[in-house]
Amino acid sequence: SEPEVQPREVSDPLTVATPTVEELPPLEPEERSVSMTSLSAQPGSTGSSFGSLSRVSTDTLLAASVHSKTGLVNGSSGSMSSLRSITSTPKHIRVTVPHNADTSGKPPNVIVFSESSVSAESVKNTLLSVLHKHRYTIYSLSLSQMLTSAWVGQATLVVVCGSVPATLAPILLQYVLSRGGSLLCLCSDLLGVFLPIFRTAEVRPDQLVTFSYSSWKHVRMMHHIFCYQPASSAKFSSSDETNSINIPKSVEVLDDDNKLHTLSVKVLGAEETWQTPSLLLATESQSGGRVVFSQVHLEADPSQYESDEDKARALKESNPARIEIFSDLISTHLGLDCNSDKGDTKYSAAYFLGSHELKQDFMNKIKNRLEGGNTLRLPDLTLKFCGKGVSPPEASSSLLPVLMYACPDSFSTVSYFDNLESKTLGRLVIFSSVITTAMAVLAGPPLAHGLAVIPSQQTSGV
């Protein structure tokens, strides 16, 4: 069961406390969320569910999204509907900070490490194609960032591709064995670190193999250049196609503190010629840590092998199975949510909220920047302000119609302004259900002091 979350006192409804475990080093996210956290009022509470506010300049305040593309802490469907449940304007608002992105209670951060930039990019692209698009944030960390170990308590999944420096291996051991972390190792020598019996390897350069996993049969994939096998087993060869290597059900491994851990081992998939393990699962029962090892390149896109026509053709045929297997491994065995909506994103018009006087003052201040039809061109987005009787154009990733005198159904303006105690900040709001990123509205010269942009969902973050 999930740990009970203790409520926090927040004196200002527009300033929320973000729970932290350890401070992350400077990151370079694939899809960085503008919001710091997402708060949801629990049933029966009077708490606000405003996202946290981040100052982006001395003149502009950004209201972070309640539901961004990848940085949602609670992993819920993320709407603004909970704002409508606010029934009073308390001086002090009690909110709860849910932290249930996964059953381990870890923040929904996915860390990718590879010394190869090509491999790291391939891993990120595959993750983006299978993970729930509103639930996780993917970070690619350098070796120096990984060695700080600040991420250890803040990652729900770590994906390692390729060789791992000896200095990093103990930290990854700690993450899994002591901290109950989830780890996916793709064609990595880390297999021999967690399972010392797999330190013997045969070289298989550029070999296309056939393997099976669960309901996926006879899938053709590129094997790792090294084929790791239990050290105690006899050497296998192509002349002995019936050789089946016996894998022990458990192994013991020491962590960096010389504490002995027992890992349960299960073969998930086997290469069909020699019956050597292609996919392995290791589980530490006390901490709950889990590792999936793959000796086939589940991260590699077929386009990487276009120079070899036969291999490229076989890999293209197997590509749907590759993605499905990747998704099944991290959902079934590592506990991540891969039930992502694959439908096309439908952008929505925005609503200009605030008093009539403030809105008129705003339009007067920016009138010299407006083009015909009340159009404001920003570096990455065009805003079209639509007054009464003006039919708004269809919203897109590059065009945001702003309805001047309409109210959204999915955002309670009454609840928002009743709970707003500031005199200027947040008194003017641009709200949109679906937008690329709130930062696109605030790019360029400041529009107005205190302007807040509140999206329910962002499709690309910053």
Short mmCIF file of C-alpha atoms in Angstrom, two decimals:
data_model
loop_
_atom_site.label_atom_id
_atom_site.label_comp_id
_atom_site.label_asym_id
_atom_site.label_seq_id
_atom_site.Cartn_x
_atom_site.Cartn_y
_atom_site.Cartn_z
CA SER A 1 0.00 0.00 0.00
CA GLU A 2 1.10 3.54 -0.66
CA PRO A 3 2.45 5.62 2.22
CA GLU A 4 0.02 8.09 3.73
CA VAL A 5 0.75 11.60 2.56
CA GLN A 6 0.72 14.23 5.27
CA PRO A 7 -1.00 17.52 4.40
CA ARG A 8 1.01 20.71 4.27
CA GLU A 9 0.03 24.21 5.33
CA VAL A 10 0.26 26.78 2.56
CA SER A 11 -0.36 30.36 3.59
CA ASP A 12 -0.58 31.78 0.09
CA PRO A 13 -2.84 29.92 -2.36
CA LEU A 14 -0.49 30.85 -5.19
CA THR A 15 2.63 29.54 -3.46
CA VAL A 16 2.85 25.81 -2.96
CA ALA A 17 5.48 23.67 -1.33
CA THR A 18 7.12 21.06 -3.51
CA PRO A 19 8.18 17.84 -1.76
CA THR A 20 11.81 17.02 -2.37
CA VAL A 21 14.01 14.08 -1.55
CA GLU A 22 17.38 15.23 -2.80
CA GLU A 23 18.26 18.06 -5.10
CA LEU A 24 18.80 16.96 -8.67
CA PRO A 25 21.92 18.15 -10.48
CA PRO A 26 21.44 20.42 -13.49
CA LEU A 27 19.47 18.37 -15.98
CA GLU A 28 18.87 18.37 -19.69
CA PRO A 29 15.40 16.82 -20.03
CA GLU A 30 14.03 15.44 -23.25
CA GLU A 31 10.66 16.90 -22.38
CA ARG A 32 11.00 19.33 -19.48
CA SER A 33 7.83 20.29 -17.68
CA VAL A 34 7.23 23.92 -16.82
CA SER A 35 5.46 22.94 -13.64
CA MET A 36 7.32 22.02 -10.48
CA THR A 37 4.52 19.87 -9.12
CA SER A 38 0.83 19.18 -9.40
CA LEU A 39 -1.52 19.46 -6.44
CA SER A 40 -4.97 17.93 -6.22
CA ALA A 41 -7.48 18.63 -3.50
CA GLN A 42 -8.60 15.49 -1.71
CA PRO A 43 -12.32 14.74 -1.39
CA GLY A 44 -13.85 16.84 1.32
CA SER A 45 -10.99 19.29 1.57
CA THR A 46 -11.10 22.95 0.72
CA GLY A 47 -7.61 22.95 -0.69
CA SER A 48 -6.69 24.65 -3.89
CA SER A 49 -5.22 22.63 -6.74
CA PHE A 50 -3.23 25.42 -8.30
CA GLY A 51 0.07 24.47 -9.87
CA SER A 52 3.15 26.18 -8.49
CA LEU A 53 4.13 29.57 -9.80
CA SER A 54 7.51 30.23 -11.37
CA ARG A 55 8.81 33.74 -11.92
CA VAL A 56 10.21 34.12 -15.42
CA SER A 57 11.06 37.83 -15.31
CA THR A 58 10.64 40.87 -13.08
CA ASP A 59 7.45 41.76 -14.93
CA THR A 60 5.84 38.42 -15.62
CA LEU A 61 4.70 35.52 -13.50
CA LEU A 62 4.08 32.11 -15.01
CA ALA A 63 1.42 29.90 -13.47
CA ALA A 64 2.79 26.42 -14.04
CA SER A 65 0.50 23.87 -15.61
CA VAL A 66 -1.72 21.63 -13.59
CA HIS A 67 -1.10 18.90 -16.14
CA SER A 68 2.04 19.06 -18.26
CA LYS A 69 3.17 16.59 -20.83
CA THR A 70 5.64 14.60 -18.76
CA GLY A 71 6.06 16.16 -15.36
CA LEU A 72 2.80 15.17 -13.64
CA VAL A 73 3.62 14.06 -10.12
CA ASN A 74 0.43 12.23 -9.30
CA GLY A 75 0.03 10.66 -12.74
CA SER A 76 -3.70 11.32 -12.86
CA SER A 77 -5.66 12.41 -15.88
CA GLY A 78 -4.93 15.99 -14.97
CA SER A 79 -7.85 18.34 -15.35
CA MET A 80 -8.72 21.61 -13.67
CA SER A 81 -12.02 20.20 -12.45
CA SER A 82 -10.88 20.11 -8.83
CA LEU A 83 -10.81 23.91 -8.84
CA ARG A 84 -14.58 23.85 -9.02
CA SER A 85 -14.71 22.07 -5.65
CA ILE A 86 -13.34 25.07 -3.76
CA THR A 87 -16.19 26.38 -1.66
CA SER A 88 -14.61 29.03 0.50
CA THR A 89 -11.81 31.53 0.68
CA PRO A 90 -9.79 30.43 3.71
CA LYS A 91 -6.92 32.51 5.00
CA HIS A 92 -4.76 29.38 5.17
CA ILE A 93 -5.34 26.65 2.64
CA ARG A 94 -4.61 23.04 3.53
CA VAL A 95 -3.54 20.96 0.57
CA THR A 96 -2.24 17.44 0.21
CA VAL A 97 0.71 16.59 -1.98
CA PRO A 98 0.03 13.22 -3.61
CA HIS A 99 3.13 11.35 -4.68
CA ASN A 100 1.75 8.23 -6.24
CA ALA A 101 3.25 8.21 -9.72
CA ASP A 102 4.31 4.63 -9.02
CA THR A 103 3.85 2.18 -6.20
CA SER A 104 7.34 2.84 -4.84
CA GLY A 105 6.52 6.47 -4.07
CA LYS A 106 9.41 7.74 -6.19
CA PRO A 107 8.95 10.87 -8.33
CA PRO A 108 8.03 10.10 -11.95
CA ASN A 109 11.50 10.77 -13.35
CA VAL A 110 13.05 8.40 -15.87
CA ILE A 111 16.84 8.61 -16.09
CA VAL A 112 18.74 7.56 -19.23
CA PHE A 113 22.49 6.96 -19.22
CA SER A 114 24.71 5.89 -22.09
CA GLU A 115 28.20 6.90 -23.08
CA SER A 116 26.95 6.83 -26.68
CA SER A 117 24.83 9.84 -27.63
CA VAL A 118 23.23 7.81 -30.43
CA SER A 119 22.17 5.07 -28.02
CA ALA A 120 20.89 7.59 -25.48
CA GLU A 121 18.76 9.26 -28.15
CA SER A 122 17.42 5.89 -29.32
CA VAL A 123 16.46 4.96 -25.77
CA LYS A 124 14.68 8.29 -25.22
CA ASN A 125 12.77 8.00 -28.49
CA THR A 126 11.61 4.50 -27.62
CA LEU A 127 10.58 5.58 -24.12
CA LEU A 128 8.62 8.51 -25.52
CA SER A 129 6.77 6.17 -27.86
CA VAL A 130 5.60 3.81 -25.10
CA LEU A 131 5.33 5.70 -21.79
CA HIS A 132 2.15 7.42 -20.67
CA LYS A 133 2.68 10.86 -22.14
CA HIS A 134 1.29 12.75 -19.13
CA ARG A 135 3.06 10.91 -16.37
CA TYR A 136 6.84 10.87 -16.70
CA THR A 137 9.74 13.21 -17.34
CA ILE A 138 12.76 11.78 -19.15
CA TYR A 139 16.23 13.05 -18.31
CA SER A 140 19.48 12.15 -20.06
CA LEU A 141 22.32 12.46 -17.56
CA SER A 142 26.04 12.66 -18.15
CA LEU A 143 28.50 10.53 -16.21
CA SER A 144 29.39 13.43 -13.92
CA GLN A 145 25.71 13.93 -13.09
CA MET A 146 25.20 10.22 -12.47
CA LEU A 147 28.18 10.13 -10.11
CA THR A 148 26.63 12.76 -7.82
CA SER A 149 24.00 10.15 -6.84
CA ALA A 150 21.49 12.96 -6.19
CA TRP A 151 19.11 11.21 -8.58
CA VAL A 152 19.05 7.94 -6.59
CA GLY A 153 15.99 8.82 -4.53
CA GLN A 154 14.25 10.67 -7.34
CA ALA A 155 14.01 8.17 -10.21
CA THR A 156 11.22 5.70 -10.81
CA LEU A 157 13.27 4.06 -13.58
CA VAL A 158 16.87 4.16 -14.77
CA VAL A 159 17.76 2.91 -18.25
CA VAL A 160 21.39 2.07 -18.94
CA CYS A 161 22.62 1.27 -22.43
CA GLY A 162 26.12 -0.02 -23.17
CA SER A 163 29.14 -0.20 -20.92
CA VAL A 164 29.10 1.30 -17.44
CA PRO A 165 32.23 2.86 -15.86
CA ALA A 166 33.46 1.13 -12.71
CA THR A 167 32.87 4.32 -10.72
CA LEU A 168 29.16 4.30 -11.53
CA ALA A 169 28.41 0.61 -10.93
CA PRO A 170 28.30 0.86 -7.08
CA ILE A 171 25.76 3.70 -7.26
CA LEU A 172 23.51 1.66 -9.54
CA LEU A 173 23.86 -1.30 -7.17
CA GLN A 174 22.78 0.93 -4.28
CA TYR A 175 19.83 2.25 -6.28
CA VAL A 176 18.46 -1.24 -6.86
CA LEU A 177 19.60 -3.27 -3.85
CA SER A 178 19.14 -0.71 -1.07
CA ARG A 179 16.73 1.86 -2.49
CA GLY A 180 14.36 -0.51 -4.30
CA GLY A 181 14.91 1.09 -7.69
CA SER A 182 13.92 -0.22 -11.12
CA LEU A 183 16.65 -0.62 -13.72
CA LEU A 184 16.60 -1.57 -17.39
CA CYS A 185 19.99 -2.65 -18.77
CA LEU A 186 20.28 -2.79 -22.54
CA CYS A 187 23.31 -4.64 -23.90
CA SER A 188 25.35 -3.64 -20.86
CA ASP A 189 28.28 -5.13 -18.98
CA LEU A 190 26.34 -4.23 -15.84
CA LEU A 191 24.84 -7.72 -16.14
CA GLY A 192 28.07 -9.16 -14.74
CA VAL A 193 28.04 -6.68 -11.85
CA PHE A 194 24.58 -7.66 -10.62
CA LEU A 195 24.90 -11.32 -11.59
CA PRO A 196 28.59 -12.20 -11.21
CA ILE A 197 28.05 -15.62 -12.80
CA PHE A 198 27.49 -13.78 -16.10
CA ARG A 199 30.99 -12.39 -16.43
CA THR A 200 31.97 -14.77 -19.25
CA ALA A 201 31.20 -13.52 -22.73
CA GLU A 202 31.60 -14.67 -26.30
CA VAL A 203 31.96 -12.16 -29.09
CA ARG A 204 29.07 -11.96 -31.57
CA PRO A 205 29.76 -8.98 -33.81
CA ASP A 206 26.80 -7.69 -35.83
CA GLN A 207 24.77 -10.85 -35.37
CA LEU A 208 21.07 -10.97 -36.17
CA VAL A 209 19.40 -13.48 -33.84
CA THR A 210 15.92 -14.87 -33.33
CA PHE A 211 14.43 -14.95 -29.85
CA SER A 212 11.07 -15.32 -28.14
CA TYR A 213 9.53 -13.54 -25.18
CA SER A 214 6.08 -14.13 -23.73
CA SER A 215 3.59 -14.08 -26.62
CA TRP A 216 6.14 -12.66 -29.08
CA LYS A 217 7.66 -15.57 -30.98
CA HIS A 218 10.58 -15.76 -33.40
CA VAL A 219 11.45 -12.07 -33.24
CA ARG A 220 14.59 -11.11 -35.14
CA MET A 221 16.82 -8.57 -33.40
CA MET A 222 20.44 -7.48 -33.30
CA HIS A 223 22.38 -9.18 -30.50
CA HIS A 224 24.83 -7.39 -28.26
CA ILE A 225 28.41 -7.73 -29.51
CA PHE A 226 29.06 -9.75 -26.34
CA CYS A 227 26.94 -12.73 -25.38
CA TYR A 228 27.14 -13.16 -21.61
CA GLN A 229 26.65 -16.62 -20.16
CA PRO A 230 27.08 -18.27 -16.76
CA ALA A 231 30.76 -18.80 -16.09
CA SER A 232 30.19 -22.37 -14.96
CA SER A 233 28.53 -23.49 -18.17
CA ALA A 234 30.24 -25.19 -21.02
CA LYS A 235 31.15 -23.09 -23.99
CA PHE A 236 28.40 -23.21 -26.58
CA SER A 237 28.88 -23.34 -30.32
CA SER A 238 26.84 -23.31 -33.47
CA SER A 239 27.33 -27.06 -33.84
CA ASP A 240 25.36 -27.70 -30.64
CA GLU A 241 21.99 -26.12 -31.25
CA THR A 242 20.32 -28.06 -28.42
CA ASN A 243 22.57 -26.70 -25.68
CA SER A 244 20.42 -25.13 -22.98
CA ILE A 245 22.22 -23.21 -20.26
CA ASN A 246 20.94 -23.77 -16.75
CA ILE A 247 20.41 -20.49 -14.94
CA PRO A 248 20.40 -20.56 -11.12
CA LYS A 249 17.16 -19.40 -9.52
CA SER A 250 19.02 -17.01 -7.22
CA VAL A 251 22.44 -15.45 -6.82
CA GLU A 252 24.11 -13.54 -4.01
CA VAL A 253 25.83 -10.20 -4.53
CA LEU A 254 27.62 -7.77 -2.22
CA ASP A 255 26.83 -4.08 -2.30
CA ASP A 256 29.36 -1.31 -1.70
CA ASP A 257 28.86 -1.64 2.07
CA ASN A 258 29.68 -5.37 1.95
CA LYS A 259 26.07 -6.25 2.69
CA LEU A 260 24.97 -9.50 1.09
CA HIS A 261 21.83 -9.44 -1.06
CA THR A 262 19.98 -12.32 -2.66
CA LEU A 263 18.63 -11.75 -6.15
CA SER A 264 15.97 -14.02 -7.60
CA VAL A 265 16.70 -14.68 -11.26
CA LYS A 266 14.25 -15.54 -14.01
CA VAL A 267 14.81 -16.01 -17.73
CA LEU A 268 12.18 -14.01 -19.62
CA GLY A 269 13.33 -14.70 -23.16
CA ALA A 270 15.86 -16.90 -24.88
CA GLU A 271 17.78 -16.80 -28.13
CA GLU A 272 16.56 -19.74 -30.19
CA THR A 273 19.77 -21.20 -31.62
CA TRP A 274 21.74 -21.81 -28.42
CA GLN A 275 18.93 -21.14 -25.92
CA THR A 276 21.09 -18.53 -24.23
CA PRO A 277 19.18 -15.91 -22.20
CA SER A 278 18.24 -12.81 -24.16
CA LEU A 279 16.09 -11.29 -21.41
CA LEU A 280 16.61 -11.75 -17.67
CA LEU A 281 14.78 -10.45 -14.60
CA ALA A 282 16.54 -10.09 -11.24
CA THR A 283 14.56 -9.15 -8.12
CA GLU A 284 15.75 -8.15 -4.63
CA SER A 285 12.94 -9.22 -2.31
CA GLN A 286 13.74 -7.03 0.72
CA SER A 287 14.05 -3.67 -1.04
CA GLY A 288 11.80 -4.51 -3.96
CA GLY A 289 14.50 -3.54 -6.44
CA ARG A 290 14.17 -5.00 -9.92
CA VAL A 291 16.46 -5.21 -12.94
CA VAL A 292 15.66 -6.33 -16.47
CA PHE A 293 18.68 -7.25 -18.58
CA SER A 294 18.48 -7.44 -22.36
CA GLN A 295 21.20 -8.90 -24.55
CA VAL A 296 19.40 -7.75 -27.69
CA HIS A 297 19.21 -4.15 -28.89
CA LEU A 298 15.63 -3.26 -27.95
CA GLU A 299 16.53 0.43 -28.20
CA ALA A 300 17.88 0.38 -31.75
CA ASP A 301 15.78 1.78 -34.57
CA PRO A 302 16.03 -0.18 -37.86
CA SER A 303 17.25 2.97 -39.62
CA GLN A 304 20.60 2.51 -37.86
CA TYR A 305 21.25 -0.54 -40.03
CA GLU A 306 20.29 0.81 -43.44
CA SER A 307 23.77 0.08 -44.78
CA ASP A 308 22.95 -3.65 -44.57
CA GLU A 309 19.88 -4.26 -46.71
CA ASP A 310 19.05 -7.73 -45.36
CA LYS A 311 19.35 -6.72 -41.72
CA ALA A 312 17.43 -3.51 -42.25
CA ARG A 313 14.58 -5.42 -43.89
CA ALA A 314 14.40 -7.99 -41.08
CA LEU A 315 14.56 -5.33 -38.38
CA LYS A 316 11.83 -3.26 -40.00
CA GLU A 317 9.58 -6.31 -39.99
CA SER A 318 10.33 -6.86 -36.30
CA ASN A 319 10.11 -3.21 -35.28
CA PRO A 320 6.48 -3.29 -34.06
CA ALA A 321 7.37 -6.32 -31.91
CA ARG A 322 10.49 -4.54 -30.63
CA ILE A 323 8.45 -1.60 -29.36
CA GLU A 324 5.75 -3.87 -27.91
CA ILE A 325 8.34 -5.97 -26.07
CA PHE A 326 10.06 -2.85 -24.72
CA SER A 327 6.71 -1.56 -23.49
CA ASP A 328 5.73 -4.87 -21.92
CA LEU A 329 9.05 -5.23 -20.08
CA ILE A 330 8.90 -1.85 -18.38
CA SER A 331 5.18 -2.11 -17.59
CA THR A 332 4.87 -5.76 -16.55
CA HIS A 333 8.20 -6.19 -14.78
CA LEU A 334 9.25 -2.64 -13.81
CA GLY A 335 5.86 -1.19 -12.96
CA LEU A 336 5.63 1.82 -15.28
CA ASP A 337 2.47 3.03 -16.96
CA CYS A 338 2.53 2.53 -20.71
CA ASN A 339 -1.18 3.08 -21.30
CA SER A 340 -0.55 6.23 -23.26
CA ASP A 341 -3.20 7.79 -25.46
CA LYS A 342 -1.78 7.57 -28.97
CA GLY A 343 -4.42 9.82 -30.47
CA ASP A 344 -3.50 13.10 -32.11
CA THR A 345 -3.28 16.09 -29.80
CA LYS A 346 -6.13 18.55 -30.24
CA TYR A 347 -5.13 22.06 -29.24
CA SER A 348 -7.72 24.36 -27.71
CA ALA A 349 -8.44 28.07 -27.70
CA ALA A 350 -7.43 30.13 -24.68
CA TYR A 351 -9.54 32.33 -22.43
CA PHE A 352 -8.53 35.80 -21.25
CA LEU A 353 -9.64 36.05 -17.61
CA GLY A 354 -9.67 39.07 -15.34
CA SER A 355 -11.59 42.27 -14.77
CA HIS A 356 -12.81 44.25 -17.78
CA GLU A 357 -10.65 47.22 -16.78
CA LEU A 358 -7.45 45.15 -16.53
CA LYS A 359 -8.09 43.50 -19.88
CA GLN A 360 -8.70 46.83 -21.59
CA ASP A 361 -5.56 48.28 -20.02
CA PHE A 362 -3.60 45.25 -21.23
CA MET A 363 -4.86 45.62 -24.81
CA ASN A 364 -4.03 49.34 -24.82
CA LYS A 365 -0.46 48.65 -23.68
CA ILE A 366 0.23 46.12 -26.43
CA LYS A 367 -1.70 47.81 -29.25
CA ASN A 368 1.52 49.00 -30.93
CA ARG A 369 2.66 45.37 -31.15
CA LEU A 370 -0.59 44.11 -32.67
CA GLU A 371 -1.03 43.36 -36.34
CA GLY A 372 -4.32 43.38 -38.23
CA GLY A 373 -7.13 41.52 -36.53
CA ASN A 374 -5.67 41.87 -33.05
CA THR A 375 -2.86 39.44 -33.84
CA LEU A 376 0.28 39.29 -31.70
CA ARG A 377 3.26 37.42 -33.14
CA LEU A 378 5.63 35.88 -30.61
CA PRO A 379 8.83 33.91 -31.34
CA ASP A 380 7.15 30.48 -31.21
CA LEU A 381 3.45 31.26 -31.11
CA THR A 382 0.90 33.65 -32.59
CA LEU A 383 -1.90 34.95 -30.36
CA LYS A 384 -5.15 36.13 -31.92
CA PHE A 385 -7.37 38.05 -29.51
CA CYS A 386 -11.02 37.47 -30.40
CA GLY A 387 -13.66 39.87 -29.10
CA LYS A 388 -17.44 39.54 -29.10
CA GLY A 389 -18.89 38.31 -32.37
CA VAL A 390 -15.50 37.16 -33.71
CA SER A 391 -15.27 33.50 -34.69
CA PRO A 392 -11.92 32.15 -33.47
CA PRO A 393 -9.70 30.23 -35.88
CA GLU A 394 -8.78 26.65 -35.08
CA ALA A 395 -6.04 26.37 -32.47
CA SER A 396 -2.78 24.68 -33.41
CA SER A 397 0.76 24.29 -32.12
CA SER A 398 1.63 27.67 -33.64
CA LEU A 399 -1.68 29.58 -33.32
CA LEU A 400 -3.52 30.30 -30.07
CA PRO A 401 -6.90 32.05 -30.33
CA VAL A 402 -7.62 34.01 -27.13
CA LEU A 403 -11.30 34.56 -26.34
CA MET A 404 -11.61 37.95 -24.68
CA TYR A 405 -15.08 37.72 -23.16
CA ALA A 406 -15.87 34.03 -22.65
CA CYS A 407 -15.43 31.70 -19.68
CA PRO A 408 -14.13 28.13 -19.90
CA ASP A 409 -16.17 25.17 -18.70
CA SER A 410 -13.12 23.37 -17.31
CA PHE A 411 -11.81 26.21 -15.13
CA SER A 412 -13.71 27.96 -12.35
CA THR A 413 -12.92 31.66 -12.56
CA VAL A 414 -15.00 32.30 -9.43
CA SER A 415 -13.02 29.80 -7.37
CA TYR A 416 -9.73 31.06 -8.76
CA PHE A 417 -10.25 34.75 -8.04
CA ASP A 418 -12.00 34.11 -4.70
CA ASN A 419 -8.87 32.31 -3.51
CA LEU A 420 -6.40 34.77 -5.01
CA GLU A 421 -4.99 37.11 -2.34
CA SER A 422 -2.35 38.94 -4.38
CA LYS A 423 -3.07 42.45 -5.62
CA THR A 424 -1.38 42.15 -9.02
CA LEU A 425 0.16 38.75 -9.62
CA GLY A 426 -2.26 36.40 -11.32
CA ARG A 427 -5.00 39.01 -11.69
CA LEU A 428 -4.79 38.60 -15.47
CA VAL A 429 -4.88 35.01 -16.71
CA ILE A 430 -4.61 33.29 -20.06
CA PHE A 431 -6.04 29.79 -19.60
CA SER A 432 -5.99 27.00 -22.18
CA SER A 433 -6.86 23.33 -21.87
CA VAL A 434 -4.18 22.17 -24.32
CA ILE A 435 -1.17 24.22 -25.41
CA THR A 436 2.38 23.50 -26.53
CA THR A 437 4.00 25.27 -23.57
CA ALA A 438 3.06 28.20 -21.35
CA MET A 439 6.52 29.64 -21.94
CA ALA A 440 5.65 30.28 -25.60
CA VAL A 441 3.05 32.84 -24.49
CA LEU A 442 5.58 34.62 -22.30
CA ALA A 443 8.47 34.63 -24.76
CA GLY A 444 9.75 37.95 -26.03
CA PRO A 445 9.17 41.37 -24.44
CA PRO A 446 7.00 41.29 -21.29
CA LEU A 447 3.29 41.52 -21.98
CA ALA A 448 2.08 42.72 -18.60
CA HIS A 449 3.18 42.72 -14.99
CA GLY A 450 1.56 39.82 -13.13
CA LEU A 451 0.20 38.00 -16.19
CA ALA A 452 -0.32 34.29 -15.47
CA VAL A 453 -0.57 31.55 -18.07
CA ILE A 454 -2.36 28.39 -16.89
CA PRO A 455 -2.56 25.38 -19.22
CA SER A 456 -4.28 22.17 -18.17
CA GLN A 457 -1.96 20.25 -20.46
CA GLN A 458 1.30 21.07 -22.22
CA THR A 459 2.41 18.97 -25.16
CA SER A 460 6.07 19.87 -25.29
CA GLY A 461 7.12 21.62 -22.08
CA VAL A 462 9.87 24.22 -22.38
#
